[in-house]
């Protein structure tokens, strides 16, 4: 088992990279590079490849830091296996408020170690890929990019390692800050700035719910104290659930607050609107957000507090309905999207819905298994879209076509990722998605059944939209130019129709290998010798959550795969052979098509009706009128009263003694009269 100091190094290695790059390397660039250019007539600090020594060191440092974190995460995983999932680390006292102790610590259970491997491995490959993808950036932008990426990775690692909910919330907010910085990385683009603000504001809505859940949990500290527990310590929360301190309505309200935070971060309905717009950031950022960090944080949060959710049947049913509906709802929008990254973004929202559905039906290990496989094939697809953009100069699939001829490695890797996403066996996504469907099918009652049918229908749509993207991007002829007449290219850039550089291709090859076989290798149906049967589920079961192993359903799996294949066949009929006309189909169902293209008008609902008309035009204007017409006038009246009340009293101050004597006499007679009257 790793020593505690080495576990902290998993967090502090990328965090140190952020500090060094952001506060040492970038300030040095401001001083060194301009001086060198002025004295020597050029920038003598640059290497032969055009990247300055300082700029290149930023990327190297970030990659080394996350590489160290990855190696230590692998060691931590094997240590946790040897330790049977127990966390040997003791939390350290931070401060005490009343009878509540705030601590800083590490919770190294099976969920933590698996998430560490996911986060660090995908982050490492994304940062290696970024060396090629971000090569056009100047040194300062390049260093700023790697500083933000290091902060992003460190924030997610800190979130995963946290042993108490306050520590978790601090890193939770850092993840949100990092995503804001990276989505708006190209801050000179108005669309990027708007997307960053949108992501930040929408996720804050969910985070407010999470904060309310934490506060409600803290409200019950007295009951925890009586049992010798701390309401903020995650392990003590598990104990409180077992002891029925958290049960019934209490469990429901705490779980509702936690789930609100997860809905925001994981882009679940109805807080899904920020995620497609987040594509304005660099493509490697999109890969990291969608595969291993921000959106995975929501699923991780529900999994981390799964015992609390299990104590509330109401919230489990809510999760099923939200997860199943999100899986279907997002898939419908992916059917018509023309931006390849937005197709993948809707796919991410849909797949996260599958994970939430699995958690709702109680299939804890299945949800994490799908999160695990999804991280690799979704990172592969996003990085593949970046490779395509690097060649074609656009993300609009209407401008693409024929790229398989000039980009064979990117094409092969994208097809592998697409097959895995569609859930076709024996690719990785097939094993985990089938387990999600099996768990929903085996669930008791009508609500799991509703979730199952929504997820099954979404599976067919997934096969359609991902192979529609493959055909439009890689098949046929390249459509840049006359064939694309009338289409506005919003991502215009130079066209270089050739395979991407090795720094970009190498991560694609590694992720392709993972997308093919990692699902079965990690969680095999039979004993492989080195890896026991259903190892993944049994390992997660060594943690605080009881795990039911889902056996392979030999009937349901082929049916689910046929549904996905039917979607793939339809995509070929519409876009490859064109036996079915996509244009005629769109014209026949034009209202539905427009509804999907406009994303069910949710942006208009939120931004126009709720924000501008209701809050600004209604609530804000009403409050402004109350403030200006009532509150201000009350203040003015009080001021006038203070200034003028003395006017009446001043009339009594005449200075004549006889008037004062008469007033005193009248007062005395009045008091005596009242006394005699009531005596």
Tab-separated table of C-alpha atoms in Angstrom, residues 154-614:
chain	number	residue	atom	x	y	z
A	154	UNK	CA	-5.547	18.286	-9.717
A	155	UNK	CA	-9.050	19.498	-8.852
A	156	UNK	CA	-10.648	16.249	-9.989
A	157	UNK	CA	-8.037	14.180	-8.151
A	158	UNK	CA	-8.659	16.183	-4.968
A	159	UNK	CA	-12.405	15.634	-5.375
A	160	UNK	CA	-11.895	11.880	-5.681
A	161	UNK	CA	-9.525	11.646	-2.696
A	162	UNK	CA	-11.608	13.765	-0.266
A	163	UNK	CA	-12.558	12.056	2.992
A	164	UNK	CA	-15.176	14.600	4.073
A	165	UNK	CA	-17.902	16.498	2.308
A	166	UNK	CA	-16.491	19.992	2.960
A	167	UNK	CA	-13.136	19.016	1.446
A	168	UNK	CA	-15.022	17.430	-1.453
A	169	UNK	CA	-17.080	20.588	-1.986
A	170	UNK	CA	-13.953	22.753	-2.129
A	171	UNK	CA	-12.484	20.652	-4.951
A	172	UNK	CA	-15.932	20.387	-6.541
A	173	UNK	CA	-15.931	24.150	-6.962
A	174	UNK	CA	-12.345	24.121	-8.229
A	175	UNK	CA	-13.448	21.703	-10.952
A	176	UNK	CA	-16.112	24.230	-11.931
A	177	UNK	CA	-13.585	27.066	-11.952
A	178	UNK	CA	-11.149	25.048	-14.073
A	179	UNK	CA	-13.843	24.201	-16.608
A	180	UNK	CA	-14.792	27.887	-16.817
A	181	UNK	CA	-11.172	28.841	-17.543
A	182	UNK	CA	-10.715	26.137	-20.175
A	183	UNK	CA	-14.065	26.507	-21.958
A	184	UNK	CA	-13.318	30.213	-22.281
A	185	UNK	CA	-9.641	29.610	-23.083
A	186	UNK	CA	-9.918	31.526	-26.373
A	187	UNK	CA	-11.313	34.545	-24.585
A	188	UNK	CA	-11.138	36.761	-27.672
A	189	UNK	CA	-14.029	34.776	-29.155
A	190	UNK	CA	-17.419	36.040	-27.917
A	191	UNK	CA	-18.901	32.554	-28.343
A	192	UNK	CA	-16.246	31.037	-26.063
A	193	UNK	CA	-16.792	33.687	-23.399
A	194	UNK	CA	-20.563	33.164	-23.546
A	195	UNK	CA	-20.164	29.372	-23.322
A	196	UNK	CA	-17.843	29.653	-20.305
A	197	UNK	CA	-20.265	31.950	-18.488
A	198	UNK	CA	-23.175	29.684	-19.345
A	199	UNK	CA	-21.387	26.612	-17.998
A	200	UNK	CA	-20.387	28.427	-14.834
A	201	UNK	CA	-23.854	29.846	-14.108
A	202	UNK	CA	-25.871	26.711	-14.923
A	203	UNK	CA	-23.632	24.457	-12.839
A	204	UNK	CA	-23.856	26.965	-9.969
A	205	UNK	CA	-27.583	26.247	-9.825
A	206	UNK	CA	-26.853	22.590	-9.135
A	207	UNK	CA	-24.038	23.503	-6.758
A	208	UNK	CA	-26.455	25.617	-4.716
A	209	UNK	CA	-28.566	22.498	-4.258
A	210	UNK	CA	-25.487	20.562	-3.159
A	211	UNK	CA	-24.647	23.287	-0.656
A	212	UNK	CA	-28.181	23.123	0.754
A	213	UNK	CA	-27.775	19.349	1.118
A	214	UNK	CA	-24.517	19.851	3.037
A	215	UNK	CA	-26.158	22.446	5.275
A	216	UNK	CA	-29.107	20.147	5.977
A	217	UNK	CA	-26.652	17.386	6.825
A	218	UNK	CA	-24.857	19.752	9.201
A	219	UNK	CA	-28.237	20.644	10.766
A	220	UNK	CA	-28.367	17.078	12.146
A	221	UNK	CA	-24.935	17.269	13.786
A	222	UNK	CA	-26.416	16.794	17.275
A	223	UNK	CA	-27.719	13.354	16.327
A	224	UNK	CA	-24.308	12.493	14.888
A	225	UNK	CA	-22.524	13.767	17.998
A	226	UNK	CA	-24.739	11.649	20.243
A	227	UNK	CA	-23.609	8.610	18.268
A	228	UNK	CA	-19.951	9.708	18.331
A	229	UNK	CA	-19.956	10.620	14.634
A	230	UNK	CA	-19.093	13.646	12.492
A	231	UNK	CA	-21.809	14.735	10.053
A	232	UNK	CA	-19.221	15.909	7.512
A	233	UNK	CA	-17.040	12.786	7.442
A	234	UNK	CA	-17.989	10.489	4.554
A	235	UNK	CA	-17.310	7.244	6.416
A	236	UNK	CA	-19.368	8.521	9.373
A	237	UNK	CA	-22.197	9.336	6.969
A	238	UNK	CA	-22.157	5.692	5.876
A	239	UNK	CA	-22.303	4.647	9.531
A	240	UNK	CA	-25.182	7.076	10.167
A	241	UNK	CA	-27.180	5.458	7.354
A	242	UNK	CA	-26.607	2.002	8.871
A	243	UNK	CA	-27.636	3.344	12.295
A	244	UNK	CA	-30.815	4.903	10.796
A	245	UNK	CA	-29.695	8.414	11.819
A	246	UNK	CA	-30.084	9.245	8.136
A	247	UNK	CA	-33.363	7.690	7.041
A	248	UNK	CA	-36.777	8.535	5.682
A	249	UNK	CA	-37.362	12.209	4.907
A	250	UNK	CA	-33.921	13.209	6.161
A	251	UNK	CA	-32.262	10.849	3.672
A	252	UNK	CA	-34.546	12.106	0.887
A	253	UNK	CA	-33.719	15.786	1.411
A	254	UNK	CA	-29.969	15.189	1.778
A	255	UNK	CA	-29.964	12.977	-1.327
A	256	UNK	CA	-32.007	15.582	-3.248
A	257	UNK	CA	-29.406	18.259	-2.521
A	258	UNK	CA	-26.522	15.995	-3.505
A	259	UNK	CA	-28.320	14.910	-6.668
A	260	UNK	CA	-28.924	18.545	-7.650
A	261	UNK	CA	-25.162	19.067	-7.700
A	262	UNK	CA	-24.730	15.918	-9.788
A	263	UNK	CA	-27.418	17.031	-12.268
A	264	UNK	CA	-25.576	20.315	-12.826
A	265	UNK	CA	-22.087	18.882	-13.271
A	266	UNK	CA	-23.155	15.840	-15.314
A	267	UNK	CA	-25.474	17.832	-17.558
A	268	UNK	CA	-28.622	15.885	-16.721
A	269	UNK	CA	-32.058	17.161	-17.636
A	270	UNK	CA	-33.006	19.975	-17.075
A	271	UNK	CA	-29.502	21.451	-16.459
A	272	UNK	CA	-28.054	19.969	-19.650
A	273	UNK	CA	-27.947	23.132	-21.756
A	274	UNK	CA	-24.383	24.184	-20.874
A	275	UNK	CA	-22.680	20.991	-22.040
A	276	UNK	CA	-23.035	21.261	-25.852
A	277	UNK	CA	-21.931	24.915	-25.749
A	278	UNK	CA	-18.833	23.879	-23.784
A	279	UNK	CA	-17.437	22.668	-27.133
A	280	UNK	CA	-16.124	26.204	-27.673
A	281	UNK	CA	-13.007	25.259	-25.705
A	282	UNK	CA	-10.040	23.434	-27.278
A	283	UNK	CA	-10.915	19.873	-28.315
A	284	UNK	CA	-8.538	18.199	-25.806
A	285	UNK	CA	-10.392	20.142	-23.102
A	286	UNK	CA	-13.665	18.725	-24.396
A	287	UNK	CA	-12.182	15.243	-24.208
A	288	UNK	CA	-11.084	15.771	-20.619
A	289	UNK	CA	-14.371	17.353	-19.525
A	290	UNK	CA	-16.518	14.671	-21.146
A	291	UNK	CA	-14.409	11.619	-20.421
A	292	UNK	CA	-12.702	11.859	-17.061
A	293	UNK	CA	-13.259	15.038	-15.091
A	294	UNK	CA	-16.172	17.421	-14.853
A	295	UNK	CA	-19.146	15.423	-16.115
A	296	UNK	CA	-17.858	12.247	-14.475
A	297	UNK	CA	-17.810	14.151	-11.174
A	298	UNK	CA	-21.625	14.119	-11.006
A	299	UNK	CA	-21.856	10.349	-11.370
A	300	UNK	CA	-18.997	9.957	-8.895
A	301	UNK	CA	-20.814	12.186	-6.386
A	302	UNK	CA	-23.936	10.013	-6.435
A	303	UNK	CA	-21.785	6.882	-6.221
A	304	UNK	CA	-19.788	8.320	-3.311
A	305	UNK	CA	-22.964	8.919	-1.291
A	306	UNK	CA	-24.822	5.908	-2.663
A	307	UNK	CA	-25.798	4.561	0.803
A	308	UNK	CA	-27.700	7.830	1.416
A	309	UNK	CA	-29.604	7.387	-1.849
A	310	UNK	CA	-30.353	3.759	-1.061
A	311	UNK	CA	-32.025	4.940	2.149
A	312	UNK	CA	-34.557	6.920	0.070
A	313	UNK	CA	-36.727	4.976	-2.353
A	314	UNK	CA	-38.161	8.275	-3.592
A	315	UNK	CA	-34.770	9.582	-4.718
A	316	UNK	CA	-33.824	6.250	-6.302
A	317	UNK	CA	-36.967	6.465	-8.456
A	318	UNK	CA	-36.205	10.101	-9.310
A	319	UNK	CA	-32.711	9.108	-10.457
A	320	UNK	CA	-34.140	6.334	-12.644
A	321	UNK	CA	-36.575	8.695	-14.372
A	322	UNK	CA	-34.070	11.547	-14.780
A	323	UNK	CA	-31.334	9.186	-16.002
A	324	UNK	CA	-33.527	7.266	-18.440
A	325	UNK	CA	-35.175	10.400	-19.813
A	326	UNK	CA	-31.823	12.169	-20.209
A	327	UNK	CA	-30.399	9.191	-22.109
A	328	UNK	CA	-33.287	9.349	-24.585
A	329	UNK	CA	-33.710	13.124	-24.650
A	330	UNK	CA	-30.053	13.878	-25.438
A	331	UNK	CA	-29.878	11.115	-28.048
A	332	UNK	CA	-32.697	12.730	-30.032
A	333	UNK	CA	-30.721	15.979	-30.334
A	334	UNK	CA	-27.651	14.061	-31.476
A	335	UNK	CA	-29.660	12.802	-34.477
A	336	UNK	CA	-29.635	16.171	-36.242
A	337	UNK	CA	-26.510	17.990	-34.967
A	338	UNK	CA	-24.066	18.995	-37.712
A	339	UNK	CA	-21.088	19.914	-35.504
A	340	UNK	CA	-19.154	16.709	-34.804
A	341	UNK	CA	-18.191	17.821	-31.295
A	342	UNK	CA	-21.805	18.639	-30.459
A	343	UNK	CA	-22.849	15.181	-31.612
A	344	UNK	CA	-20.324	13.766	-29.157
A	345	UNK	CA	-21.482	16.200	-26.474
A	346	UNK	CA	-25.087	15.018	-26.749
A	347	UNK	CA	-23.724	11.487	-26.709
A	348	UNK	CA	-21.968	12.225	-23.414
A	349	UNK	CA	-25.164	13.577	-21.860
A	350	UNK	CA	-26.976	10.448	-23.032
A	351	UNK	CA	-24.336	8.054	-21.691
A	352	UNK	CA	-24.295	9.844	-18.349
A	353	UNK	CA	-28.031	9.228	-18.294
A	354	UNK	CA	-27.273	5.503	-18.612
A	355	UNK	CA	-24.953	5.729	-15.614
A	356	UNK	CA	-27.565	7.560	-13.534
A	357	UNK	CA	-30.157	4.978	-14.551
A	358	UNK	CA	-27.883	2.201	-13.311
A	359	UNK	CA	-27.384	3.987	-9.991
A	360	UNK	CA	-31.137	4.495	-9.663
A	361	UNK	CA	-31.895	0.784	-10.021
A	362	UNK	CA	-29.225	0.007	-7.427
A	363	UNK	CA	-26.562	-1.262	-9.857
A	364	UNK	CA	-23.694	0.643	-8.266
A	365	UNK	CA	-20.859	-1.359	-9.824
A	366	UNK	CA	-22.539	-1.338	-13.242
A	367	UNK	CA	-22.712	2.468	-13.261
A	368	UNK	CA	-19.012	2.771	-12.384
A	369	UNK	CA	-18.172	0.086	-14.945
A	370	UNK	CA	-19.909	2.110	-17.668
A	371	UNK	CA	-18.177	5.270	-16.429
A	372	UNK	CA	-14.859	3.407	-16.684
A	373	UNK	CA	-15.330	2.151	-20.258
A	374	UNK	CA	-16.987	5.394	-21.396
A	375	UNK	CA	-13.973	7.417	-20.298
A	376	UNK	CA	-11.754	5.666	-22.823
A	377	UNK	CA	-13.984	5.435	-25.871
A	378	UNK	CA	-15.372	8.951	-25.399
A	379	UNK	CA	-11.863	10.409	-25.012
A	380	UNK	CA	-10.974	8.511	-28.202
A	381	UNK	CA	-13.916	10.016	-30.096
A	382	UNK	CA	-13.252	13.569	-28.954
A	383	UNK	CA	-9.557	13.373	-29.733
A	384	UNK	CA	-10.503	11.856	-33.087
A	385	UNK	CA	-12.738	14.862	-33.791
A	386	UNK	CA	-9.786	17.105	-32.943
A	387	UNK	CA	-7.633	15.191	-35.395
A	388	UNK	CA	-10.301	15.675	-38.058
A	389	UNK	CA	-10.445	19.386	-37.313
A	390	UNK	CA	-6.661	19.576	-37.536
A	391	UNK	CA	-6.919	18.319	-41.125
A	392	UNK	CA	-10.149	19.866	-42.407
A	393	UNK	CA	-10.124	23.171	-40.533
A	394	UNK	CA	-13.723	22.778	-39.357
A	395	UNK	CA	-15.964	20.831	-36.977
A	396	UNK	CA	-18.955	21.090	-39.321
A	397	UNK	CA	-19.579	17.657	-40.834
A	398	UNK	CA	-21.224	19.275	-43.870
A	399	UNK	CA	-17.740	20.456	-44.875
A	400	UNK	CA	-16.093	17.078	-44.449
A	401	UNK	CA	-16.194	13.749	-46.288
A	402	UNK	CA	-13.590	11.455	-47.792
A	403	UNK	CA	-11.153	11.838	-44.907
A	404	UNK	CA	-10.674	8.074	-44.488
A	405	UNK	CA	-8.488	8.162	-47.593
A	406	UNK	CA	-5.996	10.620	-46.113
A	407	UNK	CA	-6.419	9.877	-42.381
A	408	UNK	CA	-6.533	6.070	-42.074
A	409	UNK	CA	-5.424	5.915	-38.424
A	410	UNK	CA	-7.879	8.587	-37.313
A	411	UNK	CA	-10.629	6.861	-39.312
A	412	UNK	CA	-9.938	3.434	-37.836
A	413	UNK	CA	-9.768	4.792	-34.300
A	414	UNK	CA	-12.995	6.791	-34.730
A	415	UNK	CA	-14.826	3.735	-36.051
A	416	UNK	CA	-13.594	1.702	-33.078
A	417	UNK	CA	-14.818	4.397	-30.708
A	418	UNK	CA	-18.148	4.593	-32.555
A	419	UNK	CA	-18.724	0.850	-32.377
A	420	UNK	CA	-17.909	0.877	-28.676
A	421	UNK	CA	-20.259	3.818	-28.074
A	422	UNK	CA	-23.030	2.040	-29.973
A	423	UNK	CA	-22.687	-0.864	-27.544
A	424	UNK	CA	-21.646	-3.551	-30.018
A	425	UNK	CA	-19.974	-6.619	-28.504
A	426	UNK	CA	-17.161	-7.439	-27.944
A	427	UNK	CA	-16.103	-3.771	-27.788
A	428	UNK	CA	-15.785	-2.156	-24.359
A	429	UNK	CA	-18.985	-0.136	-24.451
A	430	UNK	CA	-21.002	-3.226	-25.329
A	431	UNK	CA	-20.198	-4.995	-22.065
A	432	UNK	CA	-20.989	-2.065	-19.798
A	433	UNK	CA	-24.085	-0.827	-21.654
A	434	UNK	CA	-25.580	-4.322	-21.684
A	435	UNK	CA	-25.080	-4.527	-17.932
A	436	UNK	CA	-26.940	-1.217	-17.512
A	437	UNK	CA	-29.861	-2.514	-19.575
A	438	UNK	CA	-29.842	-5.829	-17.726
A	439	UNK	CA	-29.892	-4.095	-14.349
A	440	UNK	CA	-32.849	-1.922	-15.436
A	441	UNK	CA	-34.659	-4.974	-16.848
A	442	UNK	CA	-34.171	-6.853	-13.577
A	443	UNK	CA	-35.427	-3.918	-11.495
A	444	UNK	CA	-38.677	-4.409	-9.629
A	445	UNK	CA	-41.666	-2.231	-10.474
A	446	UNK	CA	-42.884	0.014	-13.252
A	447	UNK	CA	-40.312	2.800	-12.899
A	448	UNK	CA	-37.237	0.626	-13.680
A	449	UNK	CA	-39.198	-0.763	-16.646
A	450	UNK	CA	-39.815	2.772	-17.936
A	451	UNK	CA	-36.113	3.501	-17.551
A	452	UNK	CA	-35.237	0.326	-19.447
A	453	UNK	CA	-37.397	1.107	-22.473
A	454	UNK	CA	-36.127	4.680	-22.674
A	455	UNK	CA	-32.517	3.431	-22.529
A	456	UNK	CA	-33.163	0.732	-25.140
A	457	UNK	CA	-34.690	3.261	-27.539
A	458	UNK	CA	-31.710	5.569	-26.910
A	459	UNK	CA	-29.376	2.685	-27.848
A	460	UNK	CA	-30.857	2.574	-31.358
A	461	UNK	CA	-30.493	6.330	-31.712
A	462	UNK	CA	-26.882	6.114	-30.529
A	463	UNK	CA	-26.006	3.685	-33.308
A	464	UNK	CA	-27.649	6.001	-35.831
A	465	UNK	CA	-26.094	9.324	-34.852
A	466	UNK	CA	-22.537	8.087	-34.335
A	467	UNK	CA	-22.427	6.281	-37.708
A	468	UNK	CA	-24.121	9.258	-39.358
A	469	UNK	CA	-21.144	11.257	-38.049
A	470	UNK	CA	-18.673	8.639	-39.313
A	471	UNK	CA	-20.193	8.553	-42.798
A	472	UNK	CA	-20.490	12.328	-43.164
A	473	UNK	CA	-16.938	12.848	-41.906
A	474	UNK	CA	-14.950	10.043	-43.483
A	475	UNK	CA	-16.909	8.602	-46.425
A	476	UNK	CA	-17.730	10.021	-49.831
A	477	UNK	CA	-15.742	12.950	-51.207
A	478	UNK	CA	-14.331	15.980	-49.457
A	479	UNK	CA	-17.007	18.693	-49.590
A	480	UNK	CA	-15.008	21.815	-48.743
A	481	UNK	CA	-15.783	24.378	-51.428
A	482	UNK	CA	-18.432	24.200	-54.156
A	483	UNK	CA	-20.257	21.229	-52.656
A	484	UNK	CA	-20.612	23.152	-49.417
A	485	UNK	CA	-22.052	26.250	-51.102
A	486	UNK	CA	-24.551	28.056	-48.914
A	487	UNK	CA	-23.151	26.634	-45.686
A	488	UNK	CA	-21.569	29.162	-43.388
A	489	UNK	CA	-18.207	27.956	-42.077
A	490	UNK	CA	-17.974	29.313	-38.547
A	491	UNK	CA	-14.767	27.487	-37.791
A	492	UNK	CA	-12.839	28.468	-40.894
A	493	UNK	CA	-9.177	27.518	-40.830
A	494	UNK	CA	-6.508	26.217	-43.152
A	495	UNK	CA	-7.044	22.786	-44.689
A	496	UNK	CA	-4.273	20.202	-44.379
A	497	UNK	CA	-5.633	16.909	-45.719
A	498	UNK	CA	-3.179	14.540	-44.114
A	499	UNK	CA	-2.828	12.386	-41.030
A	500	UNK	CA	-2.208	14.188	-37.756
A	501	UNK	CA	1.280	14.262	-36.189
A	502	UNK	CA	2.512	11.410	-34.013
A	503	UNK	CA	1.826	13.283	-30.769
A	504	UNK	CA	-1.867	13.227	-31.701
A	505	UNK	CA	-1.983	9.785	-33.321
A	506	UNK	CA	-0.212	7.906	-30.503
A	507	UNK	CA	-2.944	8.593	-27.882
A	508	UNK	CA	-5.563	7.569	-30.458
A	509	UNK	CA	-3.885	4.190	-30.891
A	510	UNK	CA	-3.678	3.555	-27.139
A	511	UNK	CA	-7.283	4.604	-26.568
A	512	UNK	CA	-8.397	2.419	-29.489
A	513	UNK	CA	-6.834	-0.599	-27.816
A	514	UNK	CA	-8.669	0.274	-24.603
A	515	UNK	CA	-11.973	0.829	-26.456
A	516	UNK	CA	-11.721	-2.625	-28.001
A	517	UNK	CA	-10.874	-4.859	-25.089
A	518	UNK	CA	-10.784	-3.114	-21.742
A	519	UNK	CA	-14.423	-3.860	-20.937
A	520	UNK	CA	-14.039	-7.621	-21.048
A	521	UNK	CA	-10.512	-7.652	-19.625
A	522	UNK	CA	-11.490	-5.590	-16.586
A	523	UNK	CA	-14.790	-7.369	-15.898
A	524	UNK	CA	-14.623	-10.786	-17.626
A	525	UNK	CA	-17.553	-13.203	-17.778
A	526	UNK	CA	-15.294	-16.097	-16.823
A	527	UNK	CA	-12.027	-16.565	-14.985
A	528	UNK	CA	-9.084	-15.406	-17.112
A	529	UNK	CA	-6.486	-16.586	-14.603
A	530	UNK	CA	-4.831	-13.217	-13.987
A	531	UNK	CA	-8.198	-11.442	-13.777
A	532	UNK	CA	-10.959	-13.357	-11.940
A	533	UNK	CA	-14.539	-13.527	-13.178
A	534	UNK	CA	-16.456	-10.265	-12.561
A	535	UNK	CA	-13.367	-8.788	-10.897
A	536	UNK	CA	-14.568	-5.208	-11.265
A	537	UNK	CA	-17.843	-5.787	-9.443
A	538	UNK	CA	-16.291	-7.893	-6.697
A	539	UNK	CA	-13.595	-5.274	-6.098
A	540	UNK	CA	-16.123	-2.448	-5.781
A	541	UNK	CA	-18.088	-4.678	-3.414
A	542	UNK	CA	-15.176	-4.564	-0.968
A	543	UNK	CA	-16.081	-0.930	-0.281
A	544	UNK	CA	-18.964	0.403	1.823
A	545	UNK	CA	-21.613	-0.431	-0.797
A	546	UNK	CA	-23.108	-3.878	-1.240
A	547	UNK	CA	-22.777	-4.933	-4.891
A	548	UNK	CA	-25.026	-7.278	-6.826
A	549	UNK	CA	-23.210	-8.929	-9.740
A	550	UNK	CA	-25.198	-8.739	-12.981
A	551	UNK	CA	-24.833	-11.944	-14.990
A	552	UNK	CA	-24.600	-11.710	-18.762
A	553	UNK	CA	-28.100	-11.902	-20.222
A	554	UNK	CA	-27.818	-14.086	-23.331
A	555	UNK	CA	-31.266	-12.993	-24.527
A	556	UNK	CA	-31.244	-9.281	-23.735
A	557	UNK	CA	-27.694	-8.583	-24.970
A	558	UNK	CA	-28.348	-9.708	-28.575
A	559	UNK	CA	-31.659	-7.806	-28.621
A	560	UNK	CA	-29.975	-4.607	-27.419
A	561	UNK	CA	-27.218	-5.091	-29.974
A	562	UNK	CA	-29.773	-5.596	-32.772
A	563	UNK	CA	-31.458	-2.334	-31.767
A	564	UNK	CA	-28.114	-0.534	-32.046
A	565	UNK	CA	-27.328	-2.252	-35.349
A	566	UNK	CA	-30.717	-1.192	-36.722
A	567	UNK	CA	-29.729	2.404	-36.043
A	568	UNK	CA	-26.385	1.844	-37.788
A	569	UNK	CA	-28.103	0.266	-40.824
A	570	UNK	CA	-30.511	3.197	-41.058
A	571	UNK	CA	-27.570	5.610	-41.017
A	572	UNK	CA	-25.975	3.729	-43.941
A	573	UNK	CA	-29.240	3.695	-45.875
A	574	UNK	CA	-29.686	7.439	-45.412
A	575	UNK	CA	-26.149	8.783	-45.769
A	576	UNK	CA	-24.071	6.110	-47.546
A	577	UNK	CA	-26.328	4.372	-50.097
A	578	UNK	CA	-28.994	7.133	-49.850
A	579	UNK	CA	-31.785	4.609	-50.398
A	580	UNK	CA	-33.680	6.637	-47.818
A	581	UNK	CA	-33.558	10.393	-48.447
A	582	UNK	CA	-32.574	12.354	-45.358
A	583	UNK	CA	-33.882	15.550	-46.981
A	584	UNK	CA	-37.310	14.075	-47.767
A	585	UNK	CA	-37.552	12.545	-44.310
A	586	UNK	CA	-36.663	15.892	-42.747
A	587	UNK	CA	-39.245	17.671	-44.896
A	588	UNK	CA	-41.948	15.148	-44.015
A	589	UNK	CA	-41.317	15.540	-40.307
A	590	UNK	CA	-40.293	19.191	-40.493
A	591	UNK	CA	-41.853	20.285	-37.151
A	592	UNK	CA	-40.030	17.478	-35.329
A	593	UNK	CA	-36.800	18.249	-37.189
A	594	UNK	CA	-36.983	21.942	-36.278
A	595	UNK	CA	-37.772	21.046	-32.667
A	596	UNK	CA	-34.624	18.897	-32.480
A	597	UNK	CA	-32.437	21.428	-34.290
A	598	UNK	CA	-33.598	24.136	-31.863
A	599	UNK	CA	-32.819	21.778	-28.950
A	600	UNK	CA	-36.439	21.745	-27.777
A	601	UNK	CA	-36.179	25.537	-27.350
A	602	UNK	CA	-34.589	25.147	-23.925
A	603	UNK	CA	-32.129	27.971	-24.576
A	604	UNK	CA	-35.017	30.229	-25.487
A	605	UNK	CA	-36.953	29.052	-22.430
A	606	UNK	CA	-34.109	29.754	-20.036
A	607	UNK	CA	-32.512	32.826	-21.595
A	608	UNK	CA	-35.518	34.607	-23.087
A	609	UNK	CA	-38.578	33.631	-21.061
A	610	UNK	CA	-37.150	32.834	-17.621
A	611	UNK	CA	-34.179	35.224	-17.493
A	612	UNK	CA	-35.189	38.194	-19.670
A	613	UNK	CA	-38.964	38.200	-19.361
A	614	UNK	CA	-39.614	36.654	-15.952
